[in-house]
XYZ file of C-alpha atoms in Angstrom:
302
model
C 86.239 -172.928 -31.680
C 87.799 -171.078 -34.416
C 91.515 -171.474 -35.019
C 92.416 -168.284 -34.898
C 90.354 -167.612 -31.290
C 92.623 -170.121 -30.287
C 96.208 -168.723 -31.368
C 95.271 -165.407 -29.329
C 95.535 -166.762 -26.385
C 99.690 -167.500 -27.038
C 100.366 -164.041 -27.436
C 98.607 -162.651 -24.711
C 100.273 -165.567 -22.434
C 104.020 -164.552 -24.187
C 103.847 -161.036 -23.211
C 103.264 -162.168 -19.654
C 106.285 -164.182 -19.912
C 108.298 -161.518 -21.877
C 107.911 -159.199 -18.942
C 108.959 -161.835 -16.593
C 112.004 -162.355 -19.031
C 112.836 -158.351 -18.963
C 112.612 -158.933 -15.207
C 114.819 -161.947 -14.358
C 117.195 -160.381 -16.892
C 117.614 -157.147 -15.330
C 118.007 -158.566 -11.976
C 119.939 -161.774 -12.085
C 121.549 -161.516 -15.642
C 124.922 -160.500 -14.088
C 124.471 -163.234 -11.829
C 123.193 -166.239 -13.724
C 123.995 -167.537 -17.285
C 121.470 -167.847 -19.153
C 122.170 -171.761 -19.365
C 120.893 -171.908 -16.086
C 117.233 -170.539 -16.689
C 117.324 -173.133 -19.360
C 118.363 -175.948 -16.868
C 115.867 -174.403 -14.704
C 113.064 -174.959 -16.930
C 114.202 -177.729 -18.704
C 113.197 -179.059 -14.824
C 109.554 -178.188 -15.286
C 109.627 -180.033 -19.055
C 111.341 -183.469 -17.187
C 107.913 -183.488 -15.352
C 105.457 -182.398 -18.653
C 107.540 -185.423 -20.303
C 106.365 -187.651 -17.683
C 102.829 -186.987 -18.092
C 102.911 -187.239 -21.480
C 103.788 -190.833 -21.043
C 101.952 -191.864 -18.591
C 98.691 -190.641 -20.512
C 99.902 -191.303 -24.234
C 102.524 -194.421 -24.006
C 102.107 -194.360 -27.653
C 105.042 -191.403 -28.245
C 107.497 -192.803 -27.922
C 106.746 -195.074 -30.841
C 108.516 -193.627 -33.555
C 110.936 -193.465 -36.102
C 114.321 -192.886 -34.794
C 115.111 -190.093 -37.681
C 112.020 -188.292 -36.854
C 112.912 -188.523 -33.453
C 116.156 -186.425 -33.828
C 114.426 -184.191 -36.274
C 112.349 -183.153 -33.780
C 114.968 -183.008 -30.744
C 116.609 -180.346 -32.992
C 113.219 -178.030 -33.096
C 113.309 -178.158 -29.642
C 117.177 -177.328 -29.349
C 116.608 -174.250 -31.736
C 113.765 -173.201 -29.795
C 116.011 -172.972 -26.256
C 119.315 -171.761 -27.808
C 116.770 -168.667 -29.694
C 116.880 -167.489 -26.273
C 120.040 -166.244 -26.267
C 120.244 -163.256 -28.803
C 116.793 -162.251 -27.281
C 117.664 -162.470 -23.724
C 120.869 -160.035 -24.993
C 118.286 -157.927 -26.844
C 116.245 -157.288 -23.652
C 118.942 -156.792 -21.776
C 119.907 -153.347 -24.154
C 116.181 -152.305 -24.680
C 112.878 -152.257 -23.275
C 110.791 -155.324 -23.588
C 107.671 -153.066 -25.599
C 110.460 -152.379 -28.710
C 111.945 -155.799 -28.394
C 109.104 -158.032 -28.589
C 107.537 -156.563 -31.786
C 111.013 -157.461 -33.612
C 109.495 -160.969 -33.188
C 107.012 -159.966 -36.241
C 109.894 -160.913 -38.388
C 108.941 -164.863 -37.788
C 106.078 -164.639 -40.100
C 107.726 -163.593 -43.167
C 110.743 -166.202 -42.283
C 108.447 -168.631 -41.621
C 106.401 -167.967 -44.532
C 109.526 -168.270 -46.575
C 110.570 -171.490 -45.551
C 107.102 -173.061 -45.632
C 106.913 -171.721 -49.371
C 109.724 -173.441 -50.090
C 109.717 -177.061 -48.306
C 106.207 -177.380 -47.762
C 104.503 -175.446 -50.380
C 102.407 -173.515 -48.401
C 100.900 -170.766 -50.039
C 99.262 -167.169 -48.892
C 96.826 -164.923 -50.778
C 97.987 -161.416 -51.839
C 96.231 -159.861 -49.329
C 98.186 -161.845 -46.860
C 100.948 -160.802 -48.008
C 100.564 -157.648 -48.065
C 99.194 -157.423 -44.784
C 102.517 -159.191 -43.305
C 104.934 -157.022 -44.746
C 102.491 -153.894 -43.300
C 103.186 -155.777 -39.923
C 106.760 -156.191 -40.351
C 107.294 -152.748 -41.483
C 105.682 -151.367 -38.254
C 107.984 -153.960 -36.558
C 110.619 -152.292 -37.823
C 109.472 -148.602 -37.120
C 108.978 -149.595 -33.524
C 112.853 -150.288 -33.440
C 113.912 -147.078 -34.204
C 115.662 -144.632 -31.943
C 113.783 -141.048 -31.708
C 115.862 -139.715 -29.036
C 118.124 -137.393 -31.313
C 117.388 -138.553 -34.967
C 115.872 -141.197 -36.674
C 118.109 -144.263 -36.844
C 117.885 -148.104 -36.533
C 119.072 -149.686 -33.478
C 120.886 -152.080 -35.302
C 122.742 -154.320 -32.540
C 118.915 -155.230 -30.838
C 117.610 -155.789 -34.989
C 120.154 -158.245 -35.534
C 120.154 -159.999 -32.381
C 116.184 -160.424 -32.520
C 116.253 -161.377 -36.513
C 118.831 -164.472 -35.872
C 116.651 -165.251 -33.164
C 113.360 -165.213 -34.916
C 115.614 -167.371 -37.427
C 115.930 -169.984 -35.134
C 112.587 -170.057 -34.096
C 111.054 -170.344 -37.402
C 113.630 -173.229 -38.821
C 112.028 -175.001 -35.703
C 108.617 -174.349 -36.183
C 109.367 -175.549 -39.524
C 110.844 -179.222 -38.748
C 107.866 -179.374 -35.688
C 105.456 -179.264 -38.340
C 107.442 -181.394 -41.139
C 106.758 -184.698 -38.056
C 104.130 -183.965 -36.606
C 102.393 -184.038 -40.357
C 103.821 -187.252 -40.220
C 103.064 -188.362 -36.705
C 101.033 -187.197 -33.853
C 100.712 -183.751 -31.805
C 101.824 -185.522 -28.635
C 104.694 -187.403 -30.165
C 105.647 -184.200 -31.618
C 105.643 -182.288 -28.840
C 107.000 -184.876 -26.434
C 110.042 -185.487 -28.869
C 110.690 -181.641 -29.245
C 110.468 -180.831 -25.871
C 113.335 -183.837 -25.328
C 115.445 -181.960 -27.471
C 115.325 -178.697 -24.608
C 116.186 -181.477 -21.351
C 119.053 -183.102 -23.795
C 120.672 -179.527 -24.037
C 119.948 -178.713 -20.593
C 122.030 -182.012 -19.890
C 124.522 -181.065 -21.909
C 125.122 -177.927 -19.843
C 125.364 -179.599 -16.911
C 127.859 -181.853 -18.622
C 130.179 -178.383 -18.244
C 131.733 -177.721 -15.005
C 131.803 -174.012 -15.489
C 128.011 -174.113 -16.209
C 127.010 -176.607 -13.619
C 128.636 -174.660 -10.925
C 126.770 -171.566 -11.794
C 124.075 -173.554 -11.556
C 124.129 -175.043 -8.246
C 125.158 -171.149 -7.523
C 122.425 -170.129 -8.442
C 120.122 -172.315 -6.439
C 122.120 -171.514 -3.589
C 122.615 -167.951 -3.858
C 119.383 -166.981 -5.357
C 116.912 -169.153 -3.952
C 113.363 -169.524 -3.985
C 112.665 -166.253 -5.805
C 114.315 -167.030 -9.015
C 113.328 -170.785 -8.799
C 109.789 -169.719 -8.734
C 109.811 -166.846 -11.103
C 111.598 -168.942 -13.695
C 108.999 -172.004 -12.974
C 106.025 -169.998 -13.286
C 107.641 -168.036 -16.450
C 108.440 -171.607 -17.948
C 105.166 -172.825 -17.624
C 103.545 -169.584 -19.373
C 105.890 -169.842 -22.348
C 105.105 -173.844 -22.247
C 101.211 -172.906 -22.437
C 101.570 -170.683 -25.380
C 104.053 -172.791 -27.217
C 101.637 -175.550 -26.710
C 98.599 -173.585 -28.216
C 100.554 -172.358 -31.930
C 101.656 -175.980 -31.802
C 98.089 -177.115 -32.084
C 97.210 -174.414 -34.814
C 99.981 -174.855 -36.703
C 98.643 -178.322 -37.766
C 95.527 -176.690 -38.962
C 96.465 -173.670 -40.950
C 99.695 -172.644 -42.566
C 102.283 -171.466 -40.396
C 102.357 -167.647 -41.352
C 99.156 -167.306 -40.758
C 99.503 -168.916 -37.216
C 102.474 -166.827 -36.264
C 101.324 -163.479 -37.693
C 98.179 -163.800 -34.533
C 101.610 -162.800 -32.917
C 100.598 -159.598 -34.432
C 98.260 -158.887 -31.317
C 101.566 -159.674 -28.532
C 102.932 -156.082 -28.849
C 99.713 -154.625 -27.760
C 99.383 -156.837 -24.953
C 103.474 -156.432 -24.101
C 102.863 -152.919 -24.523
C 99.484 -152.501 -22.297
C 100.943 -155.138 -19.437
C 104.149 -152.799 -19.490
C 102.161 -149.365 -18.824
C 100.140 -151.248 -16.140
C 102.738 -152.529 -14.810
C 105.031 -149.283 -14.482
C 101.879 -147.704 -12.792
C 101.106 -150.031 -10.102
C 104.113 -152.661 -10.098
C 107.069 -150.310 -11.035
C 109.555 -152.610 -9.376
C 108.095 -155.444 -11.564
C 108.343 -153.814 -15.230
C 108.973 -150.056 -16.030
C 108.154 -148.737 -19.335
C 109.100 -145.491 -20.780
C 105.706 -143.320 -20.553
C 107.395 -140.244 -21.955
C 104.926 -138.988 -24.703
C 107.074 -139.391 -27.710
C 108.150 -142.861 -27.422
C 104.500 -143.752 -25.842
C 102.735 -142.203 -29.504
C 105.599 -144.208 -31.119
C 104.595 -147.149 -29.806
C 100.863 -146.624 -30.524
C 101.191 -145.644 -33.846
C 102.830 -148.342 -34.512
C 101.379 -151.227 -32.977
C 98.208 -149.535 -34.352
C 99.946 -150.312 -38.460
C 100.671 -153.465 -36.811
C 96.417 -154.260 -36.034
C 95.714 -152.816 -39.172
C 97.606 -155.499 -41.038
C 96.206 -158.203 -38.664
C 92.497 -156.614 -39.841
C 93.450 -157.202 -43.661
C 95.205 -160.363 -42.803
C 91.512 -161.923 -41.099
C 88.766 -159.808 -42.796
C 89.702 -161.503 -46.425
């Protein structure tokens, strides 16, 4: 199957989970740190560790350096979480999501640099016409045109994060296996999760939490975790096949998907997602994500 059939289906899994993230957010923010949906799912990765050892014994043969390079990519992909989660929390999950288009050009960046990846000019070009549309989906057109700055910021450090991990994932695994890779990285997310609950503040919110909020929450935050898992699982594959700009800009497609889940959602689930149908901000979004599929056509077709 062609790499870049299998990439699509990460984004279209994300923007499932980034509407479950706009949900759990709105509804249990003010009651739950955010270091407890990591502890949460760090739960569902103790048992996707397991696995992974029982079936390939062989990961856990490696060097130790690599070992901690990798526990780091998967630290930097939990604590990216936070300036998002803040960013959905001020804005809708349809102008947030598209800010994640910013990864590509980091990531191409970095790859240029320390592993001398290289992209054509038309690949180029057809990034920055997908980051520029990025950008145009974050502006405000209630009274004048203007960038909402706070919600840019927040989602730019966190796209930082993500692609300095992506970037030291793909460094090892070169090196060493996808499974050691990923079993490694995904260490990294339980050690911080431990580290949490090393903090009595944290740990009692926690155990709050799975008091107070119960099963709901539990299973929202399970099934979200083992969406994102799915898709993180898939653009680790392709990433050891093709460079990594061209594996993250397939996230070209998510905003489509966020932004057609949304609209579905809002008409027969409102109480699960509700996006803002008003016709301005709806032909903002199309235009936009429309700029954003015309760079993904020039970015494939040559």
């Amino acid at each position: 199957m062609h790499w870049f059939i299998i990439a699509l289906f990460a984004p279209f899994l994300w923007s499932i989970s980034n509407h479950i993230d706009k949900y759990l957010v709105e509804g249990y923010i003010q009651k739950v740190k955010l270091t407890s949906f990591i502890i949460t799912g760090s739960i569902f990765v103790v048992l996707f560790l397991i696995g992974i050892v029982i079936f390939k014994p062989v990961v856990l043969h490696i060097r130790p350096d690599y070992a901690v390079y990798l526990m780091l990519s998967g630290v930097l992909f939990a604590v990216y979480l936070f300036p998002y989660y803040k960013a959905l929390s001020l804005e809708e999950a349809s102008i947030v999501v598209p800010m994640f288009q910013m990864i590509p050009i980091i990531g191409f960046v970095l790859a240029f640099f320390f592993l001398g990846e290289r992209l054509t000019s038309i690949q180029i070009l057809a990034g920055l016409i997908i980051i520029s549309a990025s950008v145009g989906l974050s502006l405000d057109l209630t009274h004048k045109v203007r960038l909402k700055s706070k919600v840019f910021f927040l989602m730019f450090f966190s796209s930082l994060l993500v692609s300095v991990g992506v970037l030291i994932y793909k460094f090892v695994a070169l090196r060493t296996s996808y499974w050691t890779a990923i079993f490694w990285q995904q260490s990294g997310i339980v050690i911080l999760a431990v580290g949490f609950l090393c903090s009595r503040s944290l740990r009692e919110n926690f155990v709050n939490m799975v008091l107070r909020q119960g099963r709901k929450f539990i299973l929202l935050e399970s099934i979200n975790e083992m969406i994102s898992q799915g898709a993180s699982l898939i653009f680790d594959y392709v990433y050891l096949l093709v460079p990594i700009a061209l594996v993250q800009l397939v996230g070209s497609i998510q905003p489509l998907f966020v932004l057609v889940i949304g609209i579905l959602a809002s008409i027969f689930a409102p109480k699960f997602a509700s996006e803002n149908l008003n016709k301005k901000f709806l032909a903002q979004k199309i235009i936009f994500v429309g700029i954003i599929l015309t760079g993904s056509y020039l970015l494939f077709a040559y």
